[in-house]
């Protein structure tokens, strides 16, 4: 996400359009691209989803196994989130272990899931201190055209929502749906000059000075946030973004609800 | 090897209803990824595979550059949820070997001498695995190369021939593979029937081997037709789109 | 979340005697390391943090060079004995993320365009940790940058606002953090109150969030004064020393 | 094995000779270099062998220890094969973890041993599901002048054939010979222009377009194969190579028999 | 410690001064810089010390946990020493896993502690073969101006001397002081042209041809030595250095005694 | 340390029949590997060691090049089956340290200033280990350097002096080393008796140390003769071969 440079001409074009309230792909500043969500796409996964935000495409899969809990949470299942920016998804992505961008993405998506209590990990204990369900939440970027935060978060939420705990495979009784308590939704807003835009494309990300990612729940409460890039926001802008994220989040929630 | 398991019934049918020399249902779509220079999606049985091509582009790292031709770098990757027990992300010894032999097979058909110092990068992602992923990946990759407009002598269809219950069976699925006695993945250049990928493990007599090669080559020609269909569909769709504009 | 734990007593005092909006005792010293171009030592509560700056210097590795400006590379590192259970040396995912957001926050105030192709390297070592180390590290780092004479728009004070027992509490210590319901680290440019670092996890209503931002920004201004004091002391000491010579 | 380039003159010389049915070192196309096999060369190993094919020299050692079996084969010992192309062996080899060439070599050699059932792993179980013998099969290239596949495979087969299970060291009864069922032999054939040659040297490998490695057993049955390099074989050539490998393999088997 | 080069002028200056028995910072050849030792500087560590030799500054911390002993020493606690040359300490130090210099430093410091029997590891056994105290001895170079060997060794000895075994945290009875038997002290002598100097600075290290590090105990006996760099010592010089190290060591021992 | 173990009997003989100051049986052969520029095989007691030299050649990676002289890069490696419990392949901390001190010792005799920017690469492989491998490796490496025709001031013989049962014993074998009280590996330049490698661990009085140094230096001279014999044999064989042609 760092090597690419947008040409000066394209940069100017994006800026000029935005001053008139328009974007390259015809959207208004606060419009989100068409979202598509397909679940159950991977038979070998306990839950899976393929999500598109325009040309950005992400695949998330949930695998489960039995393991030992952490000593400080002996009666809780374990969630582990990873994100891979595979080189298939963009000419700038390289092979190798996850770099800073992929790690930040995984951690921000993970916090949205974890802090909202979306997965009821208390119900994933088999035998306290000994056996709990380990959930591996793996996300692959398939095609990157901006806003991986929101696409990755939505793919993972959709995969979890439709996941089944494979208890019978492990002789632990009948399979049951992964216990879900709520549907956190993540919305990212970027700042270009002094305009706030929702769901930035790759080119818009390159031109933007700062980004704010907000995860909110059904009540409109805030569960996680992450500011990115070396620009800044005013306190008022932040408050406005949070409201935007809560409002837009409600719409997105309906897609997977 | 367990004699209670019957791979082929008295009528010569396999558990999934196939004949001994029948491929699993197969589907190929070219041009599925916006960013890549070329791409393809392939399903065969329960395998789901994506292939993407970037290049010819600057070779990175530089010390791998060849002043006389492009190098072909394939990375075969199994996604973590593609198999029964979660696979740890990142390359393992198996995927390193598979990446190497697929790179070699693709290099045999690409006109690499047209692009000195360049790299042609091929990425194969196994989204869902059910035996035969290396062949599925290679079949998909050659469609992706064609979609990218890379000059090639031909496409490279690939399939494995197996042996189970003492019988040669085309294109084993996972259940068959688990009880199989031999596996022979191969890939050919259909125009000349040259073999560009070949591996074998298990136990075969020379006679069985010769018969297996024959069965594999014939099946490659079937796959070749499906590869060409996918490219034809892709091309005609593009034409229509262009007309519409 | 355990209701037996009382974070704030009936008089509004916290277990360590602080008011809800009170910082832990804090101490900053600039210019503590002979080799670094700039450095600072910072204590806040039981946190002990060192920050050092090298640069602007040649950017290494080269492919990271930017022909239009200096890049800011921060490495945040927890020393192995700084926490309850020994931390394995080397970067983990948490420290990679923190290094990234601190780099971005510092870049927002450094006049990087004055030093094309250069690197400004910032090292933050957590010697002793007790909640709030990323904010402590960032506050120390911006003093170290000033000590190094790097041209900046302003210093960057940073602090976290927490929520525990349903109440907003400034600058949580470890005991409070363990039972906290939310944490919101932030950093500002005091001259303009622009926010350059912001994270949140936990559970806050919009109203709580707005109040927390207010509390955090106000506390950053307090820290800003201490940062400026540290630099003034450093500067005056240097002057005295120079006079003595 | 990739950086070296053979000069145009040498390449032409090799080609011209071969068109007359001759090779640089005086061999005919189907001749194998002189093979030497020494076993028991390493006292600290449970079995060992030093094998030379002309100037190609390889050292293989077998170490054994007690470990837990894999869950899906609870009553079977475990074989683990590694191959190191140490920088001592050739100016192109570099320090560091095994690269693609070394990994392919180890895996092909391993398949020959494993698929032939040479080691009777069923007799390496001490207590099902709990304790089995782990066999570490480590191969080092000492000097590389082509055809590491065959030299490595032969060294490992010779080391295994002469290995002793060190049961008494682990208080598991008396030592006993490693249970061996057969002697798989590996033969590699390379293609230069349209000529097939057996046991290529380094220079011949550089000039060749394709390679086929075939492991066969006492019955002349095929146990493993691996085609390499970016050239191709016709189906007839492959059939011819398999026959060659079975015939040459019989001769080599006598050396270690 | 390898990239830096001292300018020819500075090199000549150091040499000329030394021929007159003087050093850049006013010391005589056999003088040690001012040493400062602060213990108990890290609350989260079981023992800690911050040591300065002039501008060279080092931080050492001891962490303890319960673990399983090595099979060949079932009734002994375990010591593990690491040294990090963090990039904060010197412009030549780079991020990443410890390189050759850091590994040599850690191993030499470790040998001084281990071979002197300073820590009575026999008293760190909780249950033979099952539970012993694991001691992680971690040293960080904070500012590097030469002679890290002596500063690191002294910091670690001071940290160990003041360390407490945190038994109560692990429900293993009351805390008790880490059992210490002696105070080994490490002294490094460098050779510049034909002069021996004690406690070299960074510039002096760069100019020196060889280094000898000697650890001695209260009785003046030798516990560990390490020669470094590509120069040589005569046998007589070595004998002289050992005497110097024993004598200087006694003085340093008093600082922490 | 166990008093039941007797290292030296009443007649001063060791368990393997050696005198206190006697080396184990030793054998050196130069020029054993066709590809390397120089090589040597060395056995001492049950140690079996190979050394190979490549260079002077281009220094790789480049940033290690020294414009004033060649750098000497030694890699000491224990093969996995060389010891009782299998050693995991790849470098560990011990081998990194040993590689470093052997590189330094060899650099002390090589006329590196004749080959600016070059690298002289020395590889030591321990095929079978029985105490004293670093000294065996260094002794072999200096013969390999001479075999490669690298200009040197002298060879570098190396041996360890041990202490067991309160007595100084030359060249400990594994059994003695396991119960030893001290170990002192050293290497010298025989022409001048300069010491170029020296380590010690254990417990020695100053008097013991001085005596041990004396014993070690004397033994190095014995090894020196065997090194020179090996090179003479290598040279004469080559001459004969040349005459035969």
CSV table of N, CA, C and O in Angstrom, one decimal, chain F residues 112-196:
chain,number,residue,atom,x,y,z
F,112,UNK,N,45.6,-10.3,3.7
F,112,UNK,CA,44.3,-9.8,3.2
F,112,UNK,C,44.5,-8.5,2.4
F,112,UNK,O,43.7,-8.3,1.4
F,113,UNK,N,45.5,-7.7,2.7
F,113,UNK,CA,45.6,-6.5,2.0
F,113,UNK,C,46.0,-6.7,0.5
F,113,UNK,O,45.9,-5.7,-0.3
F,114,UNK,N,46.3,-7.9,0.1
F,114,UNK,CA,46.6,-8.2,-1.3
F,114,UNK,C,45.3,-8.2,-2.2
F,114,UNK,O,45.4,-8.2,-3.4
F,115,UNK,N,44.2,-8.4,-1.5
F,115,UNK,CA,43.0,-8.7,-2.3
F,115,UNK,C,41.8,-7.7,-1.8
F,115,UNK,O,40.8,-8.2,-1.2
F,116,UNK,N,42.0,-6.4,-2.1
F,116,UNK,CA,41.0,-5.5,-1.6
F,116,UNK,C,39.6,-5.9,-2.2
F,116,UNK,O,39.5,-6.3,-3.4
F,117,UNK,N,38.6,-5.6,-1.4
F,117,UNK,CA,37.1,-5.9,-1.9
F,117,UNK,C,36.8,-7.3,-2.0
F,117,UNK,O,35.6,-7.7,-2.2
F,118,UNK,N,37.7,-8.2,-1.9
F,118,UNK,CA,37.4,-9.7,-2.1
F,118,UNK,C,36.9,-10.3,-0.8
F,118,UNK,O,37.0,-9.7,0.3
F,119,UNK,N,36.4,-11.5,-1.0
F,119,UNK,CA,36.1,-12.3,0.2
F,119,UNK,C,36.8,-13.6,0.1
F,119,UNK,O,37.0,-14.2,-1.0
F,120,UNK,N,37.3,-14.1,1.2
F,120,UNK,CA,37.9,-15.4,1.3
F,120,UNK,C,37.0,-16.2,2.2
F,120,UNK,O,36.9,-15.9,3.4
F,121,UNK,N,36.4,-17.2,1.6
F,121,UNK,CA,35.3,-17.9,2.3
F,121,UNK,C,35.8,-19.3,2.8
F,121,UNK,O,36.3,-20.1,2.0
F,122,UNK,N,35.7,-19.6,4.0
F,122,UNK,CA,36.2,-20.8,4.6
F,122,UNK,C,35.0,-21.6,5.2
F,122,UNK,O,34.2,-21.0,6.0
F,123,UNK,N,34.8,-22.8,4.8
F,123,UNK,CA,33.7,-23.6,5.3
F,123,UNK,C,34.3,-24.8,6.1
F,123,UNK,O,35.1,-25.5,5.6
F,124,UNK,N,33.8,-24.9,7.3
F,124,UNK,CA,34.2,-26.0,8.2
F,124,UNK,C,33.0,-26.9,8.5
F,124,UNK,O,32.0,-26.4,9.0
F,125,UNK,N,33.1,-28.1,8.1
F,125,UNK,CA,32.0,-29.1,8.4
F,125,UNK,C,32.4,-30.1,9.4
F,125,UNK,O,33.4,-30.8,9.1
F,126,UNK,N,31.7,-30.2,10.5
F,126,UNK,CA,32.0,-31.2,11.5
F,126,UNK,C,31.2,-32.5,11.1
F,126,UNK,O,30.0,-32.4,11.3
F,127,UNK,N,31.8,-33.5,10.6
F,127,UNK,CA,31.1,-34.7,10.3
F,127,UNK,C,30.8,-35.6,11.5
F,127,UNK,O,29.8,-36.3,11.6
F,128,UNK,N,31.8,-35.6,12.4
F,128,UNK,CA,31.7,-36.4,13.6
F,128,UNK,C,32.4,-35.6,14.7
F,128,UNK,O,33.6,-35.1,14.5
F,129,UNK,N,31.8,-35.5,15.9
F,129,UNK,CA,32.3,-34.6,16.9
F,129,UNK,C,32.7,-35.4,18.2
F,129,UNK,O,31.9,-36.3,18.6
F,130,UNK,N,33.8,-35.1,18.8
F,130,UNK,CA,34.2,-35.7,20.0
F,130,UNK,C,35.1,-34.8,20.8
F,130,UNK,O,36.2,-35.2,21.2
F,131,UNK,N,34.6,-33.6,21.1
F,131,UNK,CA,35.4,-32.6,21.9
F,131,UNK,C,36.5,-32.1,21.1
F,131,UNK,O,37.3,-32.8,20.5
F,132,UNK,N,36.6,-30.7,21.0
F,132,UNK,CA,37.8,-30.1,20.4
F,132,UNK,C,37.5,-29.8,18.9
F,132,UNK,O,38.5,-29.6,18.1
F,133,UNK,N,36.2,-29.7,18.5
F,133,UNK,CA,36.0,-29.5,17.1
F,133,UNK,C,36.4,-28.1,16.6
F,133,UNK,O,36.8,-28.0,15.4
F,134,UNK,N,36.3,-27.1,17.4
F,134,UNK,CA,36.7,-25.8,16.9
F,134,UNK,C,38.2,-25.7,16.6
F,134,UNK,O,38.6,-25.2,15.6
F,135,UNK,N,39.0,-26.4,17.5
F,135,UNK,CA,40.4,-26.4,17.2
F,135,UNK,C,40.7,-27.3,16.0
F,135,UNK,O,41.6,-26.9,15.1
F,136,UNK,N,40.1,-28.4,15.9
F,136,UNK,CA,40.3,-29.3,14.7
F,136,UNK,C,39.9,-28.6,13.4
F,136,UNK,O,40.6,-28.6,12.4
F,137,UNK,N,38.8,-27.9,13.5
F,137,UNK,CA,38.3,-27.1,12.3
F,137,UNK,C,39.3,-26.0,11.9
F,137,UNK,O,39.6,-25.8,10.7
F,138,UNK,N,39.8,-25.3,12.9
F,138,UNK,CA,40.8,-24.2,12.6
F,138,UNK,C,42.1,-24.8,12.0
F,138,UNK,O,42.6,-24.3,11.0
F,139,UNK,N,42.6,-25.9,12.6
F,139,UNK,CA,43.8,-26.5,12.1
F,139,UNK,C,43.6,-27.0,10.7
F,139,UNK,O,44.4,-26.8,9.8
F,140,UNK,N,42.4,-27.6,10.4
F,140,UNK,CA,42.1,-28.0,9.0
F,140,UNK,C,42.0,-26.8,8.1
F,140,UNK,O,42.4,-26.9,6.9
F,141,UNK,N,41.3,-25.8,8.5
F,141,UNK,CA,41.0,-24.6,7.7
F,141,UNK,C,42.3,-24.0,7.2
F,141,UNK,O,42.5,-23.6,6.1
F,142,UNK,N,43.3,-23.9,8.1
F,142,UNK,CA,44.5,-23.2,7.7
F,142,UNK,C,45.3,-24.1,6.6
F,142,UNK,O,46.0,-23.6,5.7
F,143,UNK,N,45.2,-25.4,6.7
F,143,UNK,CA,45.7,-26.3,5.7
F,143,UNK,C,45.0,-26.1,4.4
F,143,UNK,O,45.6,-26.0,3.3
F,144,UNK,N,43.7,-25.9,4.4
F,144,UNK,CA,42.9,-25.7,3.2
F,144,UNK,C,43.2,-24.4,2.6
F,144,UNK,O,43.3,-24.3,1.3
F,145,UNK,N,43.5,-23.4,3.4
F,145,UNK,CA,43.9,-22.1,2.8
F,145,UNK,C,45.2,-22.2,2.1
F,145,UNK,O,45.4,-21.6,1.0
F,146,UNK,N,46.2,-22.9,2.7
F,146,UNK,CA,47.5,-23.1,2.0
F,146,UNK,C,47.3,-23.9,0.7
F,146,UNK,O,47.8,-23.6,-0.3
F,147,UNK,N,46.4,-24.9,0.8
F,147,UNK,CA,46.1,-25.7,-0.4
F,147,UNK,C,45.5,-24.8,-1.5
F,147,UNK,O,45.7,-25.1,-2.7
F,148,UNK,N,44.8,-23.8,-1.1
F,148,UNK,CA,44.1,-22.9,-2.1
F,148,UNK,C,45.1,-21.9,-2.6
F,148,UNK,O,44.8,-21.1,-3.5
F,149,UNK,N,46.3,-21.9,-2.1
F,149,UNK,CA,47.4,-21.0,-2.5
F,149,UNK,C,47.2,-19.6,-2.0
F,149,UNK,O,47.7,-18.6,-2.6
F,150,UNK,N,46.4,-19.4,-0.9
F,150,UNK,CA,46.2,-18.1,-0.4
F,150,UNK,C,47.5,-17.7,0.4
F,150,UNK,O,48.0,-18.4,1.2
F,151,UNK,N,48.0,-16.5,0.0
F,151,UNK,CA,49.3,-16.1,0.7
F,151,UNK,C,49.0,-15.8,2.2
F,151,UNK,O,48.2,-15.1,2.6
F,152,UNK,N,49.9,-16.5,3.0
F,152,UNK,CA,49.7,-16.4,4.5
F,152,UNK,C,51.1,-16.3,5.1
F,152,UNK,O,52.1,-16.7,4.6
F,153,UNK,N,51.1,-15.6,6.3
F,153,UNK,CA,52.3,-15.5,7.1
F,153,UNK,C,52.8,-16.9,7.6
F,153,UNK,O,53.9,-17.1,7.8
F,154,UNK,N,51.8,-17.7,7.9
F,154,UNK,CA,52.1,-19.0,8.5
F,154,UNK,C,50.8,-19.8,8.6
F,154,UNK,O,49.8,-19.3,8.3
F,155,UNK,N,50.9,-21.1,9.0
F,155,UNK,CA,49.8,-21.9,9.3
F,155,UNK,C,49.3,-21.6,10.7
F,155,UNK,O,50.0,-20.9,11.5
F,156,UNK,N,48.1,-22.0,11.1
F,156,UNK,CA,47.6,-21.8,12.4
F,156,UNK,C,47.2,-23.1,13.1
F,156,UNK,O,46.0,-23.5,12.9
F,157,UNK,N,48.1,-23.7,13.8
F,157,UNK,CA,47.7,-25.0,14.5
F,157,UNK,C,46.9,-24.6,15.7
F,157,UNK,O,47.1,-23.5,16.3
F,158,UNK,N,46.0,-25.4,16.1
F,158,UNK,CA,45.1,-25.1,17.3
F,158,UNK,C,44.8,-26.4,18.1
F,158,UNK,O,44.7,-27.5,17.5
F,159,UNK,N,44.7,-26.2,19.4
F,159,UNK,CA,44.4,-27.4,20.2
F,159,UNK,C,43.8,-26.8,21.5
F,159,UNK,O,44.0,-25.6,21.8
F,160,UNK,N,43.2,-27.6,22.3
F,160,UNK,CA,42.7,-27.2,23.6
F,160,UNK,C,43.4,-27.9,24.7
F,160,UNK,O,43.8,-29.1,24.6
F,161,UNK,N,43.6,-27.2,25.8
F,161,UNK,CA,44.2,-27.8,27.0
F,161,UNK,C,43.1,-27.8,28.0
F,161,UNK,O,42.3,-26.9,28.2
F,162,UNK,N,42.9,-29.0,28.7
F,162,UNK,CA,41.8,-29.1,29.7
F,162,UNK,C,42.3,-29.3,31.1
F,162,UNK,O,43.5,-29.4,31.3
F,163,UNK,N,41.4,-29.3,32.0
F,163,UNK,CA,41.7,-29.6,33.3
F,163,UNK,C,40.7,-30.6,33.8
F,163,UNK,O,39.5,-30.4,33.7
F,164,UNK,N,41.1,-31.7,34.4
F,164,UNK,CA,40.2,-32.7,34.9
F,164,UNK,C,40.9,-33.4,36.1
F,164,UNK,O,42.1,-33.6,36.0
F,165,UNK,N,40.1,-33.7,37.1
F,165,UNK,CA,40.7,-34.4,38.2
F,165,UNK,C,41.8,-33.5,38.8
F,165,UNK,O,42.7,-34.0,39.4
F,166,UNK,N,41.7,-32.2,38.6
F,166,UNK,CA,42.7,-31.3,39.2
F,166,UNK,C,44.0,-31.3,38.4
F,166,UNK,O,45.0,-30.6,38.8
F,167,UNK,N,44.1,-32.0,37.3
F,167,UNK,CA,45.3,-32.1,36.5
F,167,UNK,C,45.1,-31.4,35.1
F,167,UNK,O,44.0,-31.6,34.5
F,168,UNK,N,46.2,-30.9,34.6
F,168,UNK,CA,46.1,-30.3,33.2
F,168,UNK,C,46.3,-31.5,32.3
F,168,UNK,O,47.2,-32.3,32.4
F,169,UNK,N,45.4,-31.6,31.3
F,169,UNK,CA,45.4,-32.7,30.3
F,169,UNK,C,45.2,-32.1,28.9
F,169,UNK,O,44.3,-31.3,28.7
F,170,UNK,N,46.1,-32.5,28.0
F,170,UNK,CA,46.1,-31.9,26.7
F,170,UNK,C,44.9,-32.6,25.9
F,170,UNK,O,44.7,-33.8,26.0
F,171,UNK,N,44.2,-31.8,25.1
F,171,UNK,CA,43.4,-32.3,24.0
F,171,UNK,C,42.3,-33.3,24.6
F,171,UNK,O,42.3,-34.5,24.2
F,172,UNK,N,41.4,-32.8,25.5
F,172,UNK,CA,40.4,-33.7,26.1
F,172,UNK,C,39.5,-34.3,25.1
F,172,UNK,O,39.2,-33.7,24.1
F,173,UNK,N,39.2,-35.6,25.3
F,173,UNK,CA,38.2,-36.3,24.5
F,173,UNK,C,36.9,-36.0,25.2
F,173,UNK,O,36.8,-35.4,26.2
F,174,UNK,N,35.8,-36.5,24.5
F,174,UNK,CA,34.5,-36.2,25.0
F,174,UNK,C,34.2,-36.7,26.5
F,174,UNK,O,33.7,-36.0,27.3
F,175,UNK,N,34.7,-37.9,26.8
F,175,UNK,CA,34.5,-38.4,28.1
F,175,UNK,C,35.2,-37.6,29.1
F,175,UNK,O,34.6,-37.3,30.2
F,176,UNK,N,36.4,-37.2,28.8
F,176,UNK,CA,37.1,-36.3,29.8
F,176,UNK,C,36.5,-35.0,29.9
F,176,UNK,O,36.4,-34.4,31.0
F,177,UNK,N,36.0,-34.4,28.8
F,177,UNK,CA,35.5,-33.1,28.7
F,177,UNK,C,34.2,-33.0,29.6
F,177,UNK,O,33.9,-32.0,30.3
F,178,UNK,N,33.4,-34.1,29.5
F,178,UNK,CA,32.1,-34.1,30.3
F,178,UNK,C,32.4,-34.0,31.8
F,178,UNK,O,31.5,-33.5,32.5
F,179,UNK,N,33.5,-34.4,32.3
F,179,UNK,CA,33.8,-34.3,33.7
F,179,UNK,C,34.9,-33.3,34.0
F,179,UNK,O,35.5,-33.3,35.1
F,180,UNK,N,35.3,-32.6,32.9
F,180,UNK,CA,36.4,-31.6,33.1
F,180,UNK,C,36.1,-30.4,34.0
F,180,UNK,O,34.9,-30.1,34.2
F,181,UNK,N,37.1,-29.8,34.4
F,181,UNK,CA,36.9,-28.6,35.3
F,181,UNK,C,37.2,-27.3,34.5
F,181,UNK,O,36.9,-26.2,35.0
F,182,UNK,N,37.9,-27.4,33.4
F,182,UNK,CA,38.2,-26.2,32.7
F,182,UNK,C,38.6,-26.7,31.3
F,182,UNK,O,39.1,-27.8,31.0
F,183,UNK,N,38.5,-25.7,30.3
F,183,UNK,CA,38.9,-26.0,28.9
F,183,UNK,C,39.5,-24.7,28.4
F,183,UNK,O,38.9,-23.6,28.6
F,184,UNK,N,40.6,-24.8,27.7
F,184,UNK,CA,41.3,-23.6,27.2
F,184,UNK,C,41.7,-23.9,25.7
F,184,UNK,O,42.8,-24.4,25.5
F,185,UNK,N,40.9,-23.6,24.8
F,185,UNK,CA,41.3,-23.7,23.4
F,185,UNK,C,42.2,-22.6,22.9
F,185,UNK,O,41.9,-21.4,23.3
F,186,UNK,N,43.2,-22.9,22.2
F,186,UNK,CA,44.1,-21.8,21.7
F,186,UNK,C,44.6,-22.1,20.4
F,186,UNK,O,44.6,-23.3,19.9
F,187,UNK,N,45.1,-21.1,19.7
F,187,UNK,CA,45.8,-21.3,18.4
F,187,UNK,C,46.9,-20.3,18.3
F,187,UNK,O,46.8,-19.2,18.8
F,188,UNK,N,48.0,-20.7,17.6
F,188,UNK,CA,49.1,-19.8,17.6
F,188,UNK,C,49.7,-19.7,16.1
F,188,UNK,O,49.3,-20.5,15.3
F,189,UNK,N,50.5,-18.7,16.0
F,189,UNK,CA,51.3,-18.6,14.8
F,189,UNK,C,52.7,-19.2,15.1
F,189,UNK,O,53.5,-18.6,15.9
F,190,UNK,N,53.0,-20.4,14.7
F,190,UNK,CA,54.2,-21.1,15.2
F,190,UNK,C,55.5,-20.3,15.0
F,190,UNK,O,56.4,-20.4,15.9
F,191,UNK,N,55.7,-19.6,13.9
F,191,UNK,CA,56.9,-18.9,13.7
F,191,UNK,C,57.3,-17.9,14.8
F,191,UNK,O,58.4,-17.6,15.1
F,192,UNK,N,56.3,-17.3,15.4
F,192,UNK,CA,56.5,-16.3,16.5
F,192,UNK,C,55.9,-16.6,17.8
F,192,UNK,O,56.0,-15.9,18.8
F,193,UNK,N,55.1,-17.7,17.9
F,193,UNK,CA,54.4,-18.1,19.1
F,193,UNK,C,53.4,-17.1,19.5
F,193,UNK,O,52.9,-17.0,20.7
F,194,UNK,N,52.9,-16.2,18.6
F,194,UNK,CA,51.8,-15.3,18.9
F,194,UNK,C,50.5,-16.1,19.0
F,194,UNK,O,50.3,-17.0,18.2
F,195,UNK,N,49.7,-15.7,19.9
F,195,UNK,CA,48.4,-16.4,20.2
F,195,UNK,C,47.3,-15.6,19.4
F,195,UNK,O,47.1,-14.4,19.6
F,196,UNK,N,46.6,-16.3,18.5
F,196,UNK,CA,45.6,-15.7,17.7
F,196,UNK,C,44.2,-16.1,18.0
F,196,UNK,O,43.2,-15.5,17.6
